[in-house]
mmCIF file of C-alpha atoms in Angstrom:
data_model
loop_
_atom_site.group_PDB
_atom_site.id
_atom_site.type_symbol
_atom_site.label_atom_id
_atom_site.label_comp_id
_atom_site.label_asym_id
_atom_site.label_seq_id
_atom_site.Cartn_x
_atom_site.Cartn_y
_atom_site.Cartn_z
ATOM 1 C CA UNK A 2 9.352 11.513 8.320
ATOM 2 C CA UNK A 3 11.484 14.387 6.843
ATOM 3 C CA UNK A 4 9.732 17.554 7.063
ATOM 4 C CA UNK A 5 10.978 19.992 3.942
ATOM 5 C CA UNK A 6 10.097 23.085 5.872
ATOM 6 C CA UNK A 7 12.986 22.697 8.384
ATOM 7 C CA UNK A 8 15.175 22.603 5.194
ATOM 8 C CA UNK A 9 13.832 26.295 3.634
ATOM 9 C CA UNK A 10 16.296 28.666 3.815
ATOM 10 C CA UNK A 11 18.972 26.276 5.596
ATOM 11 C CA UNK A 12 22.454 26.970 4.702
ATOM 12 C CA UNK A 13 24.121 23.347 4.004
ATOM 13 C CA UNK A 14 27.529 22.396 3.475
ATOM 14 C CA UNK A 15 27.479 18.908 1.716
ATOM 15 C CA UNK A 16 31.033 17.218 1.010
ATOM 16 C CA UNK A 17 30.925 14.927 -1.920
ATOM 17 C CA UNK A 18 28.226 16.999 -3.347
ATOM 18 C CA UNK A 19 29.501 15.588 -7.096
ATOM 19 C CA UNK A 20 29.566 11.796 -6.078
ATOM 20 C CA UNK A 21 26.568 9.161 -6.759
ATOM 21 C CA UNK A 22 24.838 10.109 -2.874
ATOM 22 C CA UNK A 23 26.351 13.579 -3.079
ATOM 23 C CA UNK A 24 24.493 14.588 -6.025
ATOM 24 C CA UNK A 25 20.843 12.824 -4.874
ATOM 25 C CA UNK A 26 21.359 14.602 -1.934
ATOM 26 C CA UNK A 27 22.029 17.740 -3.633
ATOM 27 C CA UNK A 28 18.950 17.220 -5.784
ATOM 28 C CA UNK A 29 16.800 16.748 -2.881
ATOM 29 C CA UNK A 30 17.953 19.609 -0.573
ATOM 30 C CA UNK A 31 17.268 22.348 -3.396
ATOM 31 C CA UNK A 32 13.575 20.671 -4.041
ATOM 32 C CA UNK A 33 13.234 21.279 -0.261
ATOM 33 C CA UNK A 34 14.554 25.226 -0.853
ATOM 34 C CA UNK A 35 17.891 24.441 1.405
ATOM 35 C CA UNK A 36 20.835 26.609 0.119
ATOM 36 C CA UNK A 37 23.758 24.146 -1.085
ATOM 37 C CA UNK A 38 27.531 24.459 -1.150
ATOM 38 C CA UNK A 39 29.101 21.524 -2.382
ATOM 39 C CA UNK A 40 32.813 20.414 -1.808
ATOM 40 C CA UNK A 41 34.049 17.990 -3.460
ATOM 41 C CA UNK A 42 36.945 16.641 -6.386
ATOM 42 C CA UNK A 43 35.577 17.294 -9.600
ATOM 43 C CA UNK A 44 32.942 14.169 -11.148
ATOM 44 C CA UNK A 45 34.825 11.443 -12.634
ATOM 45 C CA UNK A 46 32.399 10.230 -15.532
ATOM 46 C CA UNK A 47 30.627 12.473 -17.937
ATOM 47 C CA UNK A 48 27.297 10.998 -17.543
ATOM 48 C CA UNK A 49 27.268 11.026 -13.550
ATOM 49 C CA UNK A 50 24.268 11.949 -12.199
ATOM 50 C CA UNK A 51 26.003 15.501 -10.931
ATOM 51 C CA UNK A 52 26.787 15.982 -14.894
ATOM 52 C CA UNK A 53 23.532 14.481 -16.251
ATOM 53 C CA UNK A 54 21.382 16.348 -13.844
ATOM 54 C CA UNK A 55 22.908 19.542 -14.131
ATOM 55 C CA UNK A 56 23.438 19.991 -10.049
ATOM 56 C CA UNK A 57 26.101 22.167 -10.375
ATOM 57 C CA UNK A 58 23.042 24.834 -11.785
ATOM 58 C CA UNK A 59 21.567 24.965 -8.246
ATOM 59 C CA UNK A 60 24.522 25.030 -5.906
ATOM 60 C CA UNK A 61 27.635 27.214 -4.876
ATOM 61 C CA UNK A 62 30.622 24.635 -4.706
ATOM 62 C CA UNK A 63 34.357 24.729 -4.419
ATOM 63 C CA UNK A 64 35.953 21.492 -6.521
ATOM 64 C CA UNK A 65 38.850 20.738 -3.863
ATOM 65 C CA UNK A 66 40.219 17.528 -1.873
ATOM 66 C CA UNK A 67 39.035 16.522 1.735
ATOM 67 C CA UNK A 68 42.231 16.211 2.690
ATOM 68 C CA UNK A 69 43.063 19.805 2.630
ATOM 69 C CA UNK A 70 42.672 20.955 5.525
ATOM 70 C CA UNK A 71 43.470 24.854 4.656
ATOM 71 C CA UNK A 72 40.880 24.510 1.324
ATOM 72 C CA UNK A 73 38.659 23.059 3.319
ATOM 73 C CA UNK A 74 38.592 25.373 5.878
ATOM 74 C CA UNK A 75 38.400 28.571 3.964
ATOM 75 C CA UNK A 76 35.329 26.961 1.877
ATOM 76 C CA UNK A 77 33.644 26.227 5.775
ATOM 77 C CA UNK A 78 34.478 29.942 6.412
ATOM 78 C CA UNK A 79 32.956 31.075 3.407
ATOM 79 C CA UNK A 80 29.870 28.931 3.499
ATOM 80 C CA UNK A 81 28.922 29.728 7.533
ATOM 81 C CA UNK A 82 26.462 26.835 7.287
ATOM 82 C CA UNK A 83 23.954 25.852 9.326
ATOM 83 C CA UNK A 84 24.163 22.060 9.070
ATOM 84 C CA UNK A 85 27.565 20.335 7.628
ATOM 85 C CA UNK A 86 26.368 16.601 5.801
ATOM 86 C CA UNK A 87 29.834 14.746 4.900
ATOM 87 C CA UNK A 88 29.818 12.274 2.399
ATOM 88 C CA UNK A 89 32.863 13.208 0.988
ATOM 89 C CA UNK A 90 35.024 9.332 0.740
ATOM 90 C CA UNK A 91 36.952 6.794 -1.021
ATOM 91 C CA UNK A 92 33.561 4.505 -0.961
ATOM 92 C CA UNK A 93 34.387 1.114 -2.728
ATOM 93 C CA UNK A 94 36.396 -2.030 -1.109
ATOM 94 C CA UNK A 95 38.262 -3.200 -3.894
ATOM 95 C CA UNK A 96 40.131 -0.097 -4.505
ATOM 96 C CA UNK A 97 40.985 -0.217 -0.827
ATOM 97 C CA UNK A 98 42.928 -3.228 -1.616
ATOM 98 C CA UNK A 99 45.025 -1.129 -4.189
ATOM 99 C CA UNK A 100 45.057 2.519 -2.445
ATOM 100 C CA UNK A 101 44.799 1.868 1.285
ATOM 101 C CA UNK A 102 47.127 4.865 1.994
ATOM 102 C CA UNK A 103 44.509 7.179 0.025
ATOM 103 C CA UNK A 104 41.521 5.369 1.247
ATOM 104 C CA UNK A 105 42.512 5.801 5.418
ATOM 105 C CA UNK A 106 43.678 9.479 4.322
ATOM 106 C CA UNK A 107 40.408 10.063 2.836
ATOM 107 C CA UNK A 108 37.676 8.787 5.180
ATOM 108 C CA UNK A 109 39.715 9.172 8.437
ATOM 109 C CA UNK A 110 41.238 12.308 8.259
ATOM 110 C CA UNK A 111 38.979 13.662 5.919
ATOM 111 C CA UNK A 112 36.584 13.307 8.662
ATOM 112 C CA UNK A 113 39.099 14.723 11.160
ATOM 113 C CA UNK A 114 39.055 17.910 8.763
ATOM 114 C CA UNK A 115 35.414 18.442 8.613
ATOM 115 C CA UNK A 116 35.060 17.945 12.618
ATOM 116 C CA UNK A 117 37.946 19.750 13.978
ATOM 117 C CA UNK A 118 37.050 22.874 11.630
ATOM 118 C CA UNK A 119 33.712 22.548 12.305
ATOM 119 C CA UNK A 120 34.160 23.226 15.917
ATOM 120 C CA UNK A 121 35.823 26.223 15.434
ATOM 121 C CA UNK A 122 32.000 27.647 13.764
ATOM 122 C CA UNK A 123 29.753 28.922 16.513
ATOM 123 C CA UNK A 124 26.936 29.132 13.202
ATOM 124 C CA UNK A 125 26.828 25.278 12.895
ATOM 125 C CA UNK A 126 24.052 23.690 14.508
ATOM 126 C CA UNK A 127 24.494 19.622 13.643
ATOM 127 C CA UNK A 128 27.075 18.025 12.195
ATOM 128 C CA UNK A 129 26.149 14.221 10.037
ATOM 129 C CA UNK A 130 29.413 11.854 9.342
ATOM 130 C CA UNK A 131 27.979 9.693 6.445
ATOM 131 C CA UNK A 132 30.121 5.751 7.103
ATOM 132 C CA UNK A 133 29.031 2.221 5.851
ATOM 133 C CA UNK A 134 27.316 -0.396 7.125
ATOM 134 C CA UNK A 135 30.621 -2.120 6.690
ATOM 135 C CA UNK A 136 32.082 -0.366 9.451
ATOM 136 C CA UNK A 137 30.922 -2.922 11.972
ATOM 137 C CA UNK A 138 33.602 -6.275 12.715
ATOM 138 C CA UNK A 139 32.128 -9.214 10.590
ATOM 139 C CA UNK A 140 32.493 -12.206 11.521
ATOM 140 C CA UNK A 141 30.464 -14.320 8.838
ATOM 141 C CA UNK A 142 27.107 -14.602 10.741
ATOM 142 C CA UNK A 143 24.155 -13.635 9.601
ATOM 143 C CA UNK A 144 22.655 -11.850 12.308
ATOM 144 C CA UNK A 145 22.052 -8.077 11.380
ATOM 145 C CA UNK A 146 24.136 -5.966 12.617
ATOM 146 C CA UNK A 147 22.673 -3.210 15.643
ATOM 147 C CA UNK A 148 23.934 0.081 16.423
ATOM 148 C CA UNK A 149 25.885 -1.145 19.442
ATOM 149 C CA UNK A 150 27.700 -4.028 17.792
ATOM 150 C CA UNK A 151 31.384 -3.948 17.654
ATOM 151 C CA UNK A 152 33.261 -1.559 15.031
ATOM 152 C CA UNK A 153 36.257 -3.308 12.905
ATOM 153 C CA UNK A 154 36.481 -4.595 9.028
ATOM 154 C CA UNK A 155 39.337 -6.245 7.631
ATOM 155 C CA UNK A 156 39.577 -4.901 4.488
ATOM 156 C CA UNK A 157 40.858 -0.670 4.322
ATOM 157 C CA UNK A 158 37.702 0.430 3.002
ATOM 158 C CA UNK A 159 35.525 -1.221 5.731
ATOM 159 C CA UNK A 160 38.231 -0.587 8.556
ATOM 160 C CA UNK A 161 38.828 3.350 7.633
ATOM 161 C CA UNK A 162 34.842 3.276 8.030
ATOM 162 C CA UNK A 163 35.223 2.358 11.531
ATOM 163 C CA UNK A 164 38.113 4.717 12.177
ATOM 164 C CA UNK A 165 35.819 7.390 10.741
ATOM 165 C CA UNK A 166 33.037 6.506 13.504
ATOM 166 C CA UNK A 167 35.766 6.435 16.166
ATOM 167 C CA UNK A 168 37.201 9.661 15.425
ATOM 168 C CA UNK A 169 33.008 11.103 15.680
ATOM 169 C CA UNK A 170 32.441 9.360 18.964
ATOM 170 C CA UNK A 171 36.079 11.394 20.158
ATOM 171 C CA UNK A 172 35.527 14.764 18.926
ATOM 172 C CA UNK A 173 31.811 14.695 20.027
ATOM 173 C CA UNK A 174 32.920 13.274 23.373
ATOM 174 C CA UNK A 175 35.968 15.939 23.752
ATOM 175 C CA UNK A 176 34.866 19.148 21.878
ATOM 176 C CA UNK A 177 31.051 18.984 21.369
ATOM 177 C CA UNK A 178 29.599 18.125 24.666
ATOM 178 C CA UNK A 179 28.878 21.371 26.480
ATOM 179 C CA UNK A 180 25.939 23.100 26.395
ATOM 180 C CA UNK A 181 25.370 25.261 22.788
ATOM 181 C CA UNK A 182 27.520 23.566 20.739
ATOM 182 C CA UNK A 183 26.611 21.542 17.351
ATOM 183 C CA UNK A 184 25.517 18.244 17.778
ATOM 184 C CA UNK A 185 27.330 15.165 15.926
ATOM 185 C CA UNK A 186 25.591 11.966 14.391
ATOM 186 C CA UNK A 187 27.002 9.336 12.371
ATOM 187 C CA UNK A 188 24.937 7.376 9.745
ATOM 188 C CA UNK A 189 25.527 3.696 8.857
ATOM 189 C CA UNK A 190 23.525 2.984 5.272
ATOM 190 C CA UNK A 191 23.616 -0.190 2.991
ATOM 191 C CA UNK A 192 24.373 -1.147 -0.115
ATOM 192 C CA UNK A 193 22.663 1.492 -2.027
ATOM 193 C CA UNK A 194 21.842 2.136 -5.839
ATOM 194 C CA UNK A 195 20.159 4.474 -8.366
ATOM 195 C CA UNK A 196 20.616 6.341 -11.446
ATOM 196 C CA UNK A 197 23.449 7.622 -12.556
ATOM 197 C CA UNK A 198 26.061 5.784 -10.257
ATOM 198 C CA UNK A 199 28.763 4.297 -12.868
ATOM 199 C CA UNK A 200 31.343 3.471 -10.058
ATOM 200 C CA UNK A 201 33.169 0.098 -10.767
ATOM 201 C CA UNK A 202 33.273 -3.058 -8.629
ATOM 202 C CA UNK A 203 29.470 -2.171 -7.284
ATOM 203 C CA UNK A 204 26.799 -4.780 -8.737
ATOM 204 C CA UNK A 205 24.051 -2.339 -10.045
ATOM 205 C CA UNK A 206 26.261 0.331 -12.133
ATOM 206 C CA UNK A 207 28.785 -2.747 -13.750
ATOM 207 C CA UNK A 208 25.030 -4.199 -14.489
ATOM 208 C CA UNK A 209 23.732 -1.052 -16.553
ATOM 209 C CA UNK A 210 27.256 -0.855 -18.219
ATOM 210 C CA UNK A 211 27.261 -4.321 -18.936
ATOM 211 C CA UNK A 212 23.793 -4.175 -20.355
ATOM 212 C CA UNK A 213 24.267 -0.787 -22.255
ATOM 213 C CA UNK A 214 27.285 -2.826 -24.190
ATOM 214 C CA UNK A 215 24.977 -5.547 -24.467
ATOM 215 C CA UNK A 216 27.575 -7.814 -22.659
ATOM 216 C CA UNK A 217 27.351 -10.219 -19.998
ATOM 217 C CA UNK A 218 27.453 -8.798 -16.608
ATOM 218 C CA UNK A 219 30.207 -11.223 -14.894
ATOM 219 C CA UNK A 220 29.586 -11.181 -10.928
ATOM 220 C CA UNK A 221 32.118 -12.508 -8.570
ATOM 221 C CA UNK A 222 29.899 -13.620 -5.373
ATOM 222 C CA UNK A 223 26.504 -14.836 -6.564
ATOM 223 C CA UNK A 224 25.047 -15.986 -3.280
ATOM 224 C CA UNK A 225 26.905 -13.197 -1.414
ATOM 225 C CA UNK A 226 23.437 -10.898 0.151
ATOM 226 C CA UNK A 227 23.868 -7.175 0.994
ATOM 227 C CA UNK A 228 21.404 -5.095 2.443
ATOM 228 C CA UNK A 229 20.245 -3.249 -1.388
ATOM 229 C CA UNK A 230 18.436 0.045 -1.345
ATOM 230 C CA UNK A 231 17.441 2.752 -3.524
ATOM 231 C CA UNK A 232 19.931 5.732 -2.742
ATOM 232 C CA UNK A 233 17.132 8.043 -1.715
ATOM 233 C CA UNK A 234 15.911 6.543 0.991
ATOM 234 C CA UNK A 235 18.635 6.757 3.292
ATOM 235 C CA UNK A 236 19.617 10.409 2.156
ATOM 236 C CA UNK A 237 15.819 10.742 3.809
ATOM 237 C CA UNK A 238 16.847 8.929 6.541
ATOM 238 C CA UNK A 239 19.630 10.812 6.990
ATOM 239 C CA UNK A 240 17.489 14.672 6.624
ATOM 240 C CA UNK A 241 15.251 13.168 9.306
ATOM 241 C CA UNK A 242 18.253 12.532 11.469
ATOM 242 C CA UNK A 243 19.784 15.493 11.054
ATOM 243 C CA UNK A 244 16.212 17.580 11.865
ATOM 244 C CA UNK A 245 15.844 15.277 15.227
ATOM 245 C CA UNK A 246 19.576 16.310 16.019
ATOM 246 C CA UNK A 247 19.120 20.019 15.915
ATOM 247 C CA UNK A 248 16.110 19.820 18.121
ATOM 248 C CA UNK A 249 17.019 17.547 20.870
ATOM 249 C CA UNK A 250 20.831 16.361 21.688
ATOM 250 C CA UNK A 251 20.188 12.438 22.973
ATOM 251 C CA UNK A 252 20.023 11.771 18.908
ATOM 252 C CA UNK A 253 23.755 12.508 18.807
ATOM 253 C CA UNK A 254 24.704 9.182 18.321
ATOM 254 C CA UNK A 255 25.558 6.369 15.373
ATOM 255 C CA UNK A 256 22.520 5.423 13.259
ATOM 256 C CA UNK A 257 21.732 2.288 10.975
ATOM 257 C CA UNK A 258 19.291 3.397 7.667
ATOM 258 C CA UNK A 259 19.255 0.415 5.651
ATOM 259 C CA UNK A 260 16.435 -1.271 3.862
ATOM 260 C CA UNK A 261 13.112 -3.845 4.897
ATOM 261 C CA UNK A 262 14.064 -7.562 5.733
ATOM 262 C CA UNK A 263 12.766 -8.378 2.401
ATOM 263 C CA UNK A 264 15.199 -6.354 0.406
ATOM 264 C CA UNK A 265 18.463 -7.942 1.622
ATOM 265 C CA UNK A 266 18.766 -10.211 -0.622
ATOM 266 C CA UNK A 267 21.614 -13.011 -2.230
ATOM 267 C CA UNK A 268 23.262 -11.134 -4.694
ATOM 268 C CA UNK A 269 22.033 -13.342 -7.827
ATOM 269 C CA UNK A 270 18.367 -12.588 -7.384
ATOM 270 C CA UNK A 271 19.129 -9.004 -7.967
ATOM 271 C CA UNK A 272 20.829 -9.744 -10.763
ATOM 272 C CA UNK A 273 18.253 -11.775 -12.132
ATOM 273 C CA UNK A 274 15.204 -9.334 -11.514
ATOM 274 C CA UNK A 275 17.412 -6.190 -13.175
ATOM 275 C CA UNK A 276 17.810 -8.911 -16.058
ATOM 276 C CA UNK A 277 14.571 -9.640 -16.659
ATOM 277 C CA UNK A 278 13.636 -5.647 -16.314
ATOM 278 C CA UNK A 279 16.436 -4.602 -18.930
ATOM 279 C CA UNK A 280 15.590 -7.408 -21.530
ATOM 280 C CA UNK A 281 16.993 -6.866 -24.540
ATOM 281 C CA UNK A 282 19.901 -9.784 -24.342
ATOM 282 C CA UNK A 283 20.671 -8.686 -20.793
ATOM 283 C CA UNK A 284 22.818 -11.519 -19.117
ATOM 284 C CA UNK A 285 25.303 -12.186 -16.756
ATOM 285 C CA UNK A 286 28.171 -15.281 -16.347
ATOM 286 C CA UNK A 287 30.000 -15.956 -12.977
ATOM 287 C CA UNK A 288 33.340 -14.572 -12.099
ATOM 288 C CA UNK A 289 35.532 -17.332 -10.516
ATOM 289 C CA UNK A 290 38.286 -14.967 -9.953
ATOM 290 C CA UNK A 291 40.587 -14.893 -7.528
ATOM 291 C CA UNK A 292 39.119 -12.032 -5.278
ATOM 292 C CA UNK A 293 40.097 -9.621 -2.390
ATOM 293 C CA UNK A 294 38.265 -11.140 0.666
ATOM 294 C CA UNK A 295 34.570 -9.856 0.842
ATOM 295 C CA UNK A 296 32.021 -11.014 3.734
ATOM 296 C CA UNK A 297 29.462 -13.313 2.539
ATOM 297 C CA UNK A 298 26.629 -12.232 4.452
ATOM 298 C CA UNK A 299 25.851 -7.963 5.831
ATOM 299 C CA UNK A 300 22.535 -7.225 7.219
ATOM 300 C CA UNK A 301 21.293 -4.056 9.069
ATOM 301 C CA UNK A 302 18.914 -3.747 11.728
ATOM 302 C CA UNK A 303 17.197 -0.536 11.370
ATOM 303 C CA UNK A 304 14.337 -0.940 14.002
ATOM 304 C CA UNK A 305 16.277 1.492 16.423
ATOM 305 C CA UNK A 306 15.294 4.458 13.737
ATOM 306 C CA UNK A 307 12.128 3.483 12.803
ATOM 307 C CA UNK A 308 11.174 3.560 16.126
ATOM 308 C CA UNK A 309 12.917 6.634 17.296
ATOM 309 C CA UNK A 310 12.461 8.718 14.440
ATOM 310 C CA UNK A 311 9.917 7.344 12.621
ATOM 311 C CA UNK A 312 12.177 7.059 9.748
ATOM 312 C CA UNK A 313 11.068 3.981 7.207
ATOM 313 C CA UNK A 314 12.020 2.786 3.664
ATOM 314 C CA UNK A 315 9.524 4.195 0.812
ATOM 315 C CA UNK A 316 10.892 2.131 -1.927
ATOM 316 C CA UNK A 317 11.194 -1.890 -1.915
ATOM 317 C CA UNK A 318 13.408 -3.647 -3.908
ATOM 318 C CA UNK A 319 11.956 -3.798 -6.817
ATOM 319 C CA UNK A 320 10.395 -0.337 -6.822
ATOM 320 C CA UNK A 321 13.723 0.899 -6.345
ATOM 321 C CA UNK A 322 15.438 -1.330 -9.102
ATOM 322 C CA UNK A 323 12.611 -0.061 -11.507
ATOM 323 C CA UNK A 324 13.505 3.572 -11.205
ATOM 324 C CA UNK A 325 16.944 2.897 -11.579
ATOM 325 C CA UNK A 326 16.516 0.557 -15.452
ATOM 326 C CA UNK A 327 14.500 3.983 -16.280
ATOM 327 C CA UNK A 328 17.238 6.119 -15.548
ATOM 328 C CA UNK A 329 20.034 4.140 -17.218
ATOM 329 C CA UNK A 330 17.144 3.462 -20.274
ATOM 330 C CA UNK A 331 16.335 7.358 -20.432
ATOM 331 C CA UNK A 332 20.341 7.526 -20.857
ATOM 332 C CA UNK A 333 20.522 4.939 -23.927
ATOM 333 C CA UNK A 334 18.254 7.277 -25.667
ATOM 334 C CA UNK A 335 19.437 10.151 -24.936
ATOM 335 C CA UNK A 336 16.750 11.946 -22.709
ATOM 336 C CA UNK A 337 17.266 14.807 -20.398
ATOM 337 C CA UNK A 338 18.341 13.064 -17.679
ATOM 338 C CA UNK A 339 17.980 16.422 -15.330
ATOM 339 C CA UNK A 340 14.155 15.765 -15.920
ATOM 340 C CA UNK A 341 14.117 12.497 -15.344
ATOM 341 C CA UNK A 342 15.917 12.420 -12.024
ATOM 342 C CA UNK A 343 13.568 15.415 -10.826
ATOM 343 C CA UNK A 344 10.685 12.952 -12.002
ATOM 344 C CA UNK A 345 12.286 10.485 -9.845
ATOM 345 C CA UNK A 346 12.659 12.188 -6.855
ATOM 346 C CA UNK A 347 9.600 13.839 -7.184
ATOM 347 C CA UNK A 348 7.470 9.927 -7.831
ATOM 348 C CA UNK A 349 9.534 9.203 -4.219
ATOM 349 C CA UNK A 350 8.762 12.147 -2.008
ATOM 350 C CA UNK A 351 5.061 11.699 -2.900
ATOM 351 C CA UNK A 352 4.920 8.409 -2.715
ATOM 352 C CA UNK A 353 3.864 7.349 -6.350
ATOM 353 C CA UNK A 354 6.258 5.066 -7.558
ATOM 354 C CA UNK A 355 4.862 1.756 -9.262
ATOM 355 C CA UNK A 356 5.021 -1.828 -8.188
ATOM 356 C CA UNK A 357 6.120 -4.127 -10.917
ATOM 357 C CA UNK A 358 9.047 -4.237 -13.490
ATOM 358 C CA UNK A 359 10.739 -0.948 -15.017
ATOM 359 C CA UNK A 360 8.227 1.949 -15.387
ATOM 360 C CA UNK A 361 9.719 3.838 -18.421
ATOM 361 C CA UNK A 362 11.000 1.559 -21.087
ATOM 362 C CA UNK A 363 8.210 2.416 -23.862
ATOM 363 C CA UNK A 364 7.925 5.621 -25.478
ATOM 364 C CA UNK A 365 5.534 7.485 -23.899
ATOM 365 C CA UNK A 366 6.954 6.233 -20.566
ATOM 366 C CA UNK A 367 4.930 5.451 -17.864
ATOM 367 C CA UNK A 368 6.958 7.076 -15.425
ATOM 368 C CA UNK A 369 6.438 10.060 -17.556
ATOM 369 C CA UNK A 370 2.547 9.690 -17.109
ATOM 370 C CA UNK A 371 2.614 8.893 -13.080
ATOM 371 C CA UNK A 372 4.806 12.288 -12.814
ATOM 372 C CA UNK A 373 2.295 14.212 -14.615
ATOM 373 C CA UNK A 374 0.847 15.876 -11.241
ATOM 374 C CA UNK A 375 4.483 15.883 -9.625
ATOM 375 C CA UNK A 376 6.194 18.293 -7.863
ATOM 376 C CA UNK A 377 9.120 19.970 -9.904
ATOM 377 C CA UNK A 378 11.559 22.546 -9.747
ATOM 378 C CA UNK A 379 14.061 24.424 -12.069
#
């Protein structure tokens, strides 16, 4: 699995370092002594995760848009990083719908950006392009979807997604495939969730804000399944990837880091389990609409990187759904939410996160007391 000491003392150029993944991933690389610079537009809510948790406290970052190419590229210049992880993207598919111009611009040339300059560093070593699962054509079966399937997506989001893994396979194919030069990956992750994600139009966040108003969570596509998974473990996924690419070149290549069989699941049943976890009047109606187009079923087969790099899940569903009613509970009562997401990642990375419902809804929490022994850092 990930190994933390490759990380010491790595200089790491995250983009989207203040978005939902961005700031996990943040957390994470500073618990494994990595040095951060984040670039990225500023957060959008004051209780994201990257606010809450304080992230800016740990990391060197310029607030600027992907699609400047000349911002971008004097923040690269400044940085000289070892490893460049871009996560930096217009990441939702109804918004597509309404900005397609800004959502292509975004995740197709803002990967353009990040590449082209990126060749132009002899200090970077490996290059990760974070996409979607939904970057692969669907065509309404159920079969999950393998690393060599077809690219497509008819909605912007999904499509710019498979433009993004295009433009990788060119500019590794054209400008990174003689000897010395940094290696490119791609990484294809599902439908992930955790705390302090408020985005709109994803299931888990519109829960917690429908539950924190105490109103009904309305959900358009109740039988709809998705491949769910706590945010953290394909950010691990992802580390491990990046450590394999560095050392040996045949990993530069597209990669699918999505969650056990068991977790992809209709979209009702997760509704239903965060209910019951949440209590407190938590309920949800459907949403009859009408709605922008959205496949019905999206499953990933991960088997080629558990194989290859020995990369698995460490949180089920309901483990991971647990953690995240404790972080959205902590918020309700106004805990420090910096402490809480170290305790989280911390529970995670040694493997001590509880079975069952929600872990810390009682005062003293019993996330509190598994973390008593945990790791830390401030």
């Amino acid at each position: 699995m990930t190994d933390p000491a490759f990380w010491r003392g790595k200089k790491v150029f995250l983009t989207g370092h203040t978005g939902f993944k961005g700031a996990w991933a943040s957390l994470l690389l500073r618990r494994f002594g990595a040095s951060v610079y984040g670039y990225a537009l500023p957060p959008t809510h004051p209780s994201s995760l990257f606010v809450a948790a304080r992230v800016a406290a740990d990391i060197k970052q310029c607030l600027a848009d992907i699609r400047d190419l000349d911002r971008l590229r004097a923040a690269l210049l400044e940085a000289q990083p070892d490893v460049i992880i871009h996560m930096a993207a217009q990441a939702l598919v109804r918004p597509s719908y309404a900005e397609p111009v800004e959502t292509f611009a975004t995740n197709v040339m803002g990967t353009v950006h990040v590449l082209e300059t990126a060749r132009h560093l002899p200090s970077v070593k490996a290059v990760l392009i974070v996409t979607s699962d939904k970057c692969y054509e669907n065509d309404g079966g159920q079969a999950a979807f393998r690393e060599g399937d077809r690219l497509g997506g008819n909605d912007p989001y999904s499509n710019s997604k498979a433009c993004a893994e295009l433009v990788t396979y060119s500019y590794r194919r054209s400008f990174f495939a003689e000897n010395g030069a940094a290696r490119i990956a791609s990484a294809r992750a599902g439908n992930v969730f955790g705390g302090g994600d408020w985005a709109r139009d994803r299931l888990v966040p519109d829960a917690m804000q429908a539950f924190l108003d105490r109103q009904p969570l309305r959900i358009r596509n109740p039988n709809s399944v998705r491949p769910w998974q706590h945010a953290l473990d394909p950010i691990l996924g992802y580390f491990t990837l990046v450590e394999k690419l560095v050392a040996d070149a045949s990993f530069a290549d597209g990669w699918n880091f999505g969650p056990n069989a068991e977790s992809e699941q209709p979209v009702r049943n997760v509704v239903e389990q965060l209910q019951a976890m949440w209590g407190d009047g938590a309920g949800w109606t459907s949403d009859d609409g009408p709605h922008p187009h959205e496949a019905a079923f999206l499953r990933l087969d991960c088997e080629r990187a558990c194989s290859q790099l020995n990369w698995t899940p460490r949180l089920d569903l309901v483990q991971g759904l647990g953690l995240t009613v404790d972080w959205y509970k902590a918020h309700q009562r106004g805990r420090d939410l910096r402490q809480i997401s170290l305790e989280q990642l911390d529970l995670v990375l040694d493997g001590a996160v509880a079975n069952g419902t929600s872990q810390s809804v009682s005062e003293p929490s019993r996330g509190e007391v598994a973390a008593v022994n945990a790791k830390s850092f401030t």
